[in-house]
PDB file of C-alpha atoms in Angstrom:
ATOM      1  CA  MET G 228     217.062  76.761 311.321  1.00 53.00           C
ATOM      2  CA  PRO G 229     215.741  79.756 313.248  1.00 66.00           C
ATOM      3  CA  ALA G 230     218.501  81.264 315.514  1.00 71.00           C
ATOM      4  CA  PRO G 231     218.933  84.878 316.867  1.00 68.00           C
ATOM      5  CA  TRP G 232     221.979  85.416 314.628  1.00 71.00           C
ATOM      6  CA  SER G 233     220.371  84.254 311.520  1.00 78.00           C
ATOM      7  CA  GLU G 234     220.163  87.813 310.189  1.00 80.00           C
ATOM      8  CA  PHE G 235     224.196  87.721 310.143  1.00 82.00           C
ATOM      9  CA  ALA G 236     224.120  84.571 307.947  1.00 83.00           C
ATOM     10  CA  GLY G 237     225.754  86.409 305.034  1.00 86.00           C
ATOM     11  CA  ASP G 238     228.618  87.638 307.320  1.00 86.00           C
ATOM     12  CA  PHE G 239     229.182  83.996 308.703  1.00 84.00           C
ATOM     13  CA  GLN G 240     229.411  82.743 305.170  1.00 86.00           C
ATOM     14  CA  ARG G 241     231.786  85.434 304.203  1.00 87.00           C
ATOM     15  CA  TRP G 242     233.879  84.477 307.092  1.00 87.00           C
ATOM     16  CA  ASP G 243     233.914  80.881 305.886  1.00 87.00           C
ATOM     17  CA  ARG G 244     234.927  81.840 302.385  1.00 87.00           C
ATOM     18  CA  GLU G 245     237.765  84.080 303.674  1.00 86.00           C
ATOM     19  CA  ALA G 246     239.043  81.257 305.812  1.00 86.00           C
ATOM     20  CA  GLU G 247     238.962  78.885 302.895  1.00 86.00           C
ATOM     21  CA  LYS G 248     241.345  80.993 301.018  1.00 86.00           C
ATOM     22  CA  GLY G 249     244.029  79.723 303.376  1.00 82.00           C
ATOM     23  CA  LYS G 250     244.391  82.006 306.383  1.00 81.00           C
ATOM     24  CA  SER G 251     242.907  82.419 309.666  1.00 83.00           C
ATOM     25  CA  VAL G 252     240.217  85.273 309.889  1.00 84.00           C
ATOM     26  CA  GLY G 253     239.087  86.893 313.175  1.00 82.00           C
ATOM     27  CA  ILE G 254     235.824  88.656 313.900  1.00 80.00           C
ATOM     28  CA  ILE G 255     234.054  90.257 316.806  1.00 77.00           C
ATOM     29  CA  SER G 256     230.570  88.892 316.971  1.00 80.00           C
ATOM     30  CA  THR G 257     228.221  90.683 319.379  1.00 79.00           C
ATOM     31  CA  GLN G 258     225.245  88.352 319.719  1.00 78.00           C
ATOM     32  CA  VAL G 259     222.726  87.111 322.288  1.00 74.00           C
ATOM     33  CA  TYR G 260     224.259  84.144 323.897  1.00 70.00           C
ATOM     34  CA  THR G 261     223.405  81.612 326.558  1.00 70.00           C
ATOM     35  CA  ARG G 262     219.931  80.695 327.891  1.00 74.00           C
ATOM     36  CA  LYS G 263     219.923  84.022 329.885  1.00 71.00           C
ATOM     37  CA  LYS G 264     219.784  85.782 326.440  1.00 72.00           C
ATOM     38  CA  VAL G 265     222.690  88.164 327.410  1.00 71.00           C
ATOM     39  CA  LEU G 266     224.150  90.303 324.640  1.00 73.00           C
ATOM     40  CA  GLN G 267     227.958  89.697 324.745  1.00 75.00           C
ATOM     41  CA  PRO G 268     230.947  90.352 322.570  1.00 77.00           C
ATOM     42  CA  TYR G 269     233.014  87.528 321.571  1.00 79.00           C
ATOM     43  CA  PHE G 270     236.267  87.215 319.628  1.00 79.00           C
ATOM     44  CA  ALA G 271     236.317  84.296 317.253  1.00 84.00           C
ATOM     45  CA  GLU G 272     238.813  82.999 314.763  1.00 88.00           C
ATOM     46  CA  LYS G 273     238.281  80.662 311.920  1.00 90.00           C
ATOM     47  CA  PHE G 274     240.888  78.734 310.016  1.00 88.00           C
ATOM     48  CA  PRO G 275     240.877  76.252 307.112  1.00 89.00           C
ATOM     49  CA  LEU G 276     241.208  72.515 307.541  1.00 89.00           C
ATOM     50  CA  TYR G 277     243.054  70.657 304.867  1.00 88.00           C
ATOM     51  CA  LYS G 278     243.274  67.144 303.536  1.00 89.00           C
ATOM     52  CA  GLU G 279     246.793  66.414 302.126  1.00 88.00           C
ATOM     53  CA  THR G 280     247.354  63.903 299.311  1.00 89.00           C
ATOM     54  CA  VAL G 281     250.600  62.874 297.716  1.00 88.00           C
ATOM     55  CA  VAL G 282     250.502  62.929 293.941  1.00 86.00           C
ATOM     56  CA  GLY G 283     253.817  61.852 292.590  1.00 86.00           C
ATOM     57  CA  ASN G 284     256.568  64.014 294.305  1.00 88.00           C
ATOM     58  CA  GLU G 285     254.068  66.768 295.062  1.00 88.00           C
ATOM     59  CA  ILE G 286     251.883  67.197 298.197  1.00 88.00           C
ATOM     60  CA  LYS G 287     248.410  68.808 297.275  1.00 87.00           C
ATOM     61  CA  LYS G 288     246.398  70.395 299.930  1.00 85.00           C
ATOM     62  CA  GLU G 289     242.577  70.547 299.640  1.00 85.00           C
ATOM     63  CA  CYS G 290     240.486  72.682 301.904  1.00 85.00           C
ATOM     64  CA  ILE G 291     237.835  70.348 303.217  1.00 88.00           C
ATOM     65  CA  GLY G 292     236.230  72.841 305.643  1.00 87.00           C
ATOM     66  CA  THR G 293     236.653  75.194 308.418  1.00 88.00           C
ATOM     67  CA  ALA G 294     236.774  75.365 312.180  1.00 90.00           C
ATOM     68  CA  PHE G 295     236.620  77.954 314.703  1.00 88.00           C
ATOM     69  CA  TYR G 296     237.078  78.849 318.280  1.00 84.00           C
ATOM     70  CA  GLY G 297     235.657  81.868 320.326  1.00 84.00           C
ATOM     71  CA  ARG G 298     235.982  83.464 323.648  1.00 80.00           C
ATOM     72  CA  LYS G 299     234.462  86.307 325.408  1.00 77.00           C
ATOM     73  CA  LEU G 300     236.175  89.559 324.106  1.00 70.00           C
ATOM     74  CA  ASN G 301     239.062  90.602 326.350  1.00 59.00           C
ATOM     75  CA  PHE G 302     239.275  94.346 326.923  1.00 57.00           C
ATOM     76  CA  CYS G 303     242.412  96.239 327.769  1.00 51.00           C
ATOM     77  CA  SER G 304     242.114  99.778 328.898  1.00 51.00           C
ATOM     78  CA  LEU G 305     245.032 102.068 328.622  1.00 51.00           C
ATOM     79  CA  PRO G 306     245.620 101.987 332.534  1.00 53.00           C
ATOM     80  CA  GLN G 307     245.605  98.198 332.391  1.00 49.00           C
ATOM     81  CA  TYR G 308     248.029  98.176 329.625  1.00 49.00           C
ATOM     82  CA  VAL G 309     250.396 100.622 331.267  1.00 50.00           C
ATOM     83  CA  SER G 310     250.328  98.747 334.732  1.00 53.00           C
ATOM     84  CA  LYS G 311     250.509  95.466 332.829  1.00 50.00           C
ATOM     85  CA  LEU G 312     247.424  93.958 334.287  1.00 52.00           C
ATOM     86  CA  THR G 313     245.594  91.154 332.697  1.00 50.00           C
ATOM     87  CA  PRO G 314     242.993  92.136 330.095  1.00 50.00           C
ATOM     88  CA  SER G 315     239.497  91.890 331.458  1.00 58.00           C
ATOM     89  CA  ILE G 316     236.121  91.004 329.985  1.00 66.00           C
ATOM     90  CA  LEU G 317     233.619  93.774 329.046  1.00 71.00           C
ATOM     91  CA  VAL G 318     230.318  93.749 331.182  1.00 74.00           C
ATOM     92  CA  LEU G 319     227.007  95.061 329.670  1.00 74.00           C
ATOM     93  CA  ASP G 320     225.211  94.926 333.086  1.00 82.00           C
ATOM     94  CA  PRO G 321     226.315  97.462 335.752  1.00 88.00           C
ATOM     95  CA  PRO G 322     228.190  95.790 338.611  1.00 88.00           C
ATOM     96  CA  THR G 323     225.798  97.388 341.228  1.00 90.00           C
ATOM     97  CA  ASP G 324     222.425  99.137 340.929  1.00 92.00           C
ATOM     98  CA  ILE G 325     223.423 102.397 342.878  1.00 95.00           C
ATOM     99  CA  PHE G 326     223.253 104.518 339.600  1.00 96.00           C
ATOM    100  CA  THR G 327     220.264 105.361 337.471  1.00 94.00           C
ATOM    101  CA  LYS G 328     220.279 104.441 333.757  1.00 91.00           C
ATOM    102  CA  ARG G 329     221.143 108.090 332.806  1.00 93.00           C
ATOM    103  CA  GLU G 330     223.842 108.253 335.474  1.00 94.00           C
ATOM    104  CA  LEU G 331     225.307 104.996 333.997  1.00 93.00           C
ATOM    105  CA  ASP G 332     225.602 106.750 330.714  1.00 92.00           C
ATOM    106  CA  VAL G 333     227.605 109.504 332.417  1.00 93.00           C
ATOM    107  CA  VAL G 334     229.744 107.053 334.340  1.00 93.00           C
ATOM    108  CA  PHE G 335     230.782 105.483 331.003  1.00 88.00           C
ATOM    109  CA  TYR G 336     231.706 108.780 329.493  1.00 89.00           C
ATOM    110  CA  LEU G 337     233.556 109.812 332.704  1.00 91.00           C
ATOM    111  CA  GLN G 338     235.691 106.566 332.337  1.00 85.00           C
ATOM    112  CA  GLN G 339     236.791 108.045 328.905  1.00 81.00           C
ATOM    113  CA  SER G 340     237.996 111.254 330.603  1.00 83.00           C
ATOM    114  CA  LEU G 341     235.540 113.287 328.499  1.00 85.00           C
ATOM    115  CA  PRO G 342     234.792 116.853 329.613  1.00 87.00           C
ATOM    116  CA  SER G 343     231.260 117.589 330.789  1.00 91.00           C
ATOM    117  CA  LYS G 344     230.556 119.711 327.709  1.00 90.00           C
ATOM    118  CA  MET G 345     231.398 116.746 325.439  1.00 89.00           C
ATOM    119  CA  ILE G 346     229.407 114.417 327.634  1.00 90.00           C
ATOM    120  CA  ALA G 347     226.348 117.005 327.350  1.00 92.00           C
ATOM    121  CA  ARG G 348     226.709 116.963 323.549  1.00 89.00           C
ATOM    122  CA  ALA G 349     226.813 113.239 323.380  1.00 87.00           C
ATOM    123  CA  LEU G 350     223.737 112.763 325.657  1.00 90.00           C
ATOM    124  CA  ASP G 351     221.956 115.875 324.163  1.00 92.00           C
ATOM    125  CA  VAL G 352     221.564 117.720 327.466  1.00 94.00           C
ATOM    126  CA  SER G 353     223.017 120.881 329.029  1.00 95.00           C
ATOM    127  CA  HIS G 354     226.459 121.278 330.550  1.00 93.00           C
ATOM    128  CA  ASP G 355     224.679 122.043 333.886  1.00 95.00           C
ATOM    129  CA  THR G 356     222.765 118.863 333.699  1.00 95.00           C
ATOM    130  CA  ILE G 357     225.820 116.741 333.403  1.00 94.00           C
ATOM    131  CA  GLU G 358     227.435 118.640 336.342  1.00 95.00           C
ATOM    132  CA  LYS G 359     224.389 117.712 338.514  1.00 96.00           C
ATOM    133  CA  TYR G 360     224.728 113.992 337.377  1.00 96.00           C
ATOM    134  CA  LYS G 361     228.430 114.138 338.240  1.00 95.00           C
ATOM    135  CA  THR G 362     227.801 115.621 341.613  1.00 95.00           C
ATOM    136  CA  ASN G 363     225.082 112.687 342.290  1.00 96.00           C
ATOM    137  CA  ILE G 364     227.458 110.207 340.891  1.00 96.00           C
ATOM    138  CA  PHE G 365     230.368 111.200 343.056  1.00 96.00           C
ATOM    139  CA  GLN G 366     228.281 111.494 346.082  1.00 96.00           C
ATOM    140  CA  LYS G 367     226.874 107.945 345.602  1.00 96.00           C
ATOM    141  CA  ALA G 368     230.570 106.687 345.003  1.00 95.00           C
ATOM    142  CA  GLY G 369     231.923 108.547 347.996  1.00 95.00           C
ATOM    143  CA  VAL G 370     234.530 110.458 346.020  1.00 95.00           C
ATOM    144  CA  CYS G 371     235.249 113.961 345.148  1.00 92.00           C
ATOM    145  CA  SER G 372     237.440 113.956 342.045  1.00 91.00           C
ATOM    146  CA  VAL G 373     237.658 112.250 338.662  1.00 88.00           C
ATOM    147  CA  GLY G 374     240.841 110.311 339.834  1.00 89.00           C
ATOM    148  CA  GLN G 375     239.087 109.055 342.842  1.00 93.00           C
ATOM    149  CA  PHE G 376     235.987 108.075 340.847  1.00 93.00           C
ATOM    150  CA  LYS G 377     238.277 106.046 338.355  1.00 89.00           C
ATOM    151  CA  GLU G 378     239.674 104.197 341.449  1.00 91.00           C
ATOM    152  CA  PHE G 379     236.114 103.474 342.616  1.00 94.00           C
ATOM    153  CA  CYS G 380     235.290 102.226 339.131  1.00 91.00           C
ATOM    154  CA  GLU G 381     238.362  99.839 339.114  1.00 86.00           C
ATOM    155  CA  ALA G 382     237.479  98.577 342.492  1.00 90.00           C
ATOM    156  CA  THR G 383     233.828  98.032 341.695  1.00 91.00           C
ATOM    157  CA  GLY G 384     234.104  96.639 337.989  1.00 86.00           C
ATOM    158  CA  PHE G 385     232.607  99.822 336.575  1.00 88.00           C
ATOM    159  CA  ASP G 386     235.901 100.286 334.510  1.00 85.00           C
ATOM    160  CA  ARG G 387     234.781  97.258 332.380  1.00 80.00           C
ATOM    161  CA  TYR G 388     231.249  98.438 332.052  1.00 83.00           C
ATOM    162  CA  ILE G 389     229.745  99.560 328.655  1.00 81.00           C
ATOM    163  CA  PRO G 390     225.987 100.531 328.340  1.00 82.00           C
ATOM    164  CA  LYS G 391     224.185  98.098 326.255  1.00 75.00           C
ATOM    165  CA  ARG G 392     223.056 100.720 323.784  1.00 75.00           C
ATOM    166  CA  PHE G 393     226.609 101.039 322.578  1.00 72.00           C
ATOM    167  CA  MET G 394     226.978  97.284 321.784  1.00 69.00           C
ATOM    168  CA  GLN G 395     224.606  96.370 318.880  1.00 68.00           C
ATOM    169  CA  PRO G 396     224.266  92.833 317.621  1.00 68.00           C
ATOM    170  CA  GLY G 397     226.550  92.281 314.625  1.00 71.00           C
ATOM    171  CA  VAL G 398     229.662  90.866 313.076  1.00 71.00           C
ATOM    172  CA  GLN G 399     232.860  92.919 312.609  1.00 69.00           C
ATOM    173  CA  PHE G 400     235.732  91.554 310.594  1.00 70.00           C
ATOM    174  CA  ILE G 401     239.213  92.195 311.981  1.00 62.00           C
TER     175      ILE G 401
END
């Protein structure tokens, strides 16, 4: 049956085999979900289902299948963990459209507290270019420091934003 995730059938079969061994197995599945065709990460856990039969004085368990549940992947940043806030859901679409695509990449890296030189290397641009992006970003956000910018990001939801290019469809066993 054709499905957007069919290329990962081998991973899903491996997931079944692991669960059939008698333990629950978790994965992070990043796929296109819903009718809107949105790429989203989900946490899913699969576990075995048993049929118990009594043979003499012994109870025999036979794995008759597997079941699983899934939910959007919760994300807990270090500041959320320290302040004991509830984990949030990652978002792949920017909460507002005030930043350009390239600025959004810089916004993501600024959230990681990376210095401009490292951001420049990651984006394959000059340090001066990143400084110009930072100036534009701070101006659009109405802030003048990284600390204020992080507060802006928490207030607007950018602290949960990750550019789609960092989230590729796939299955990761955990």
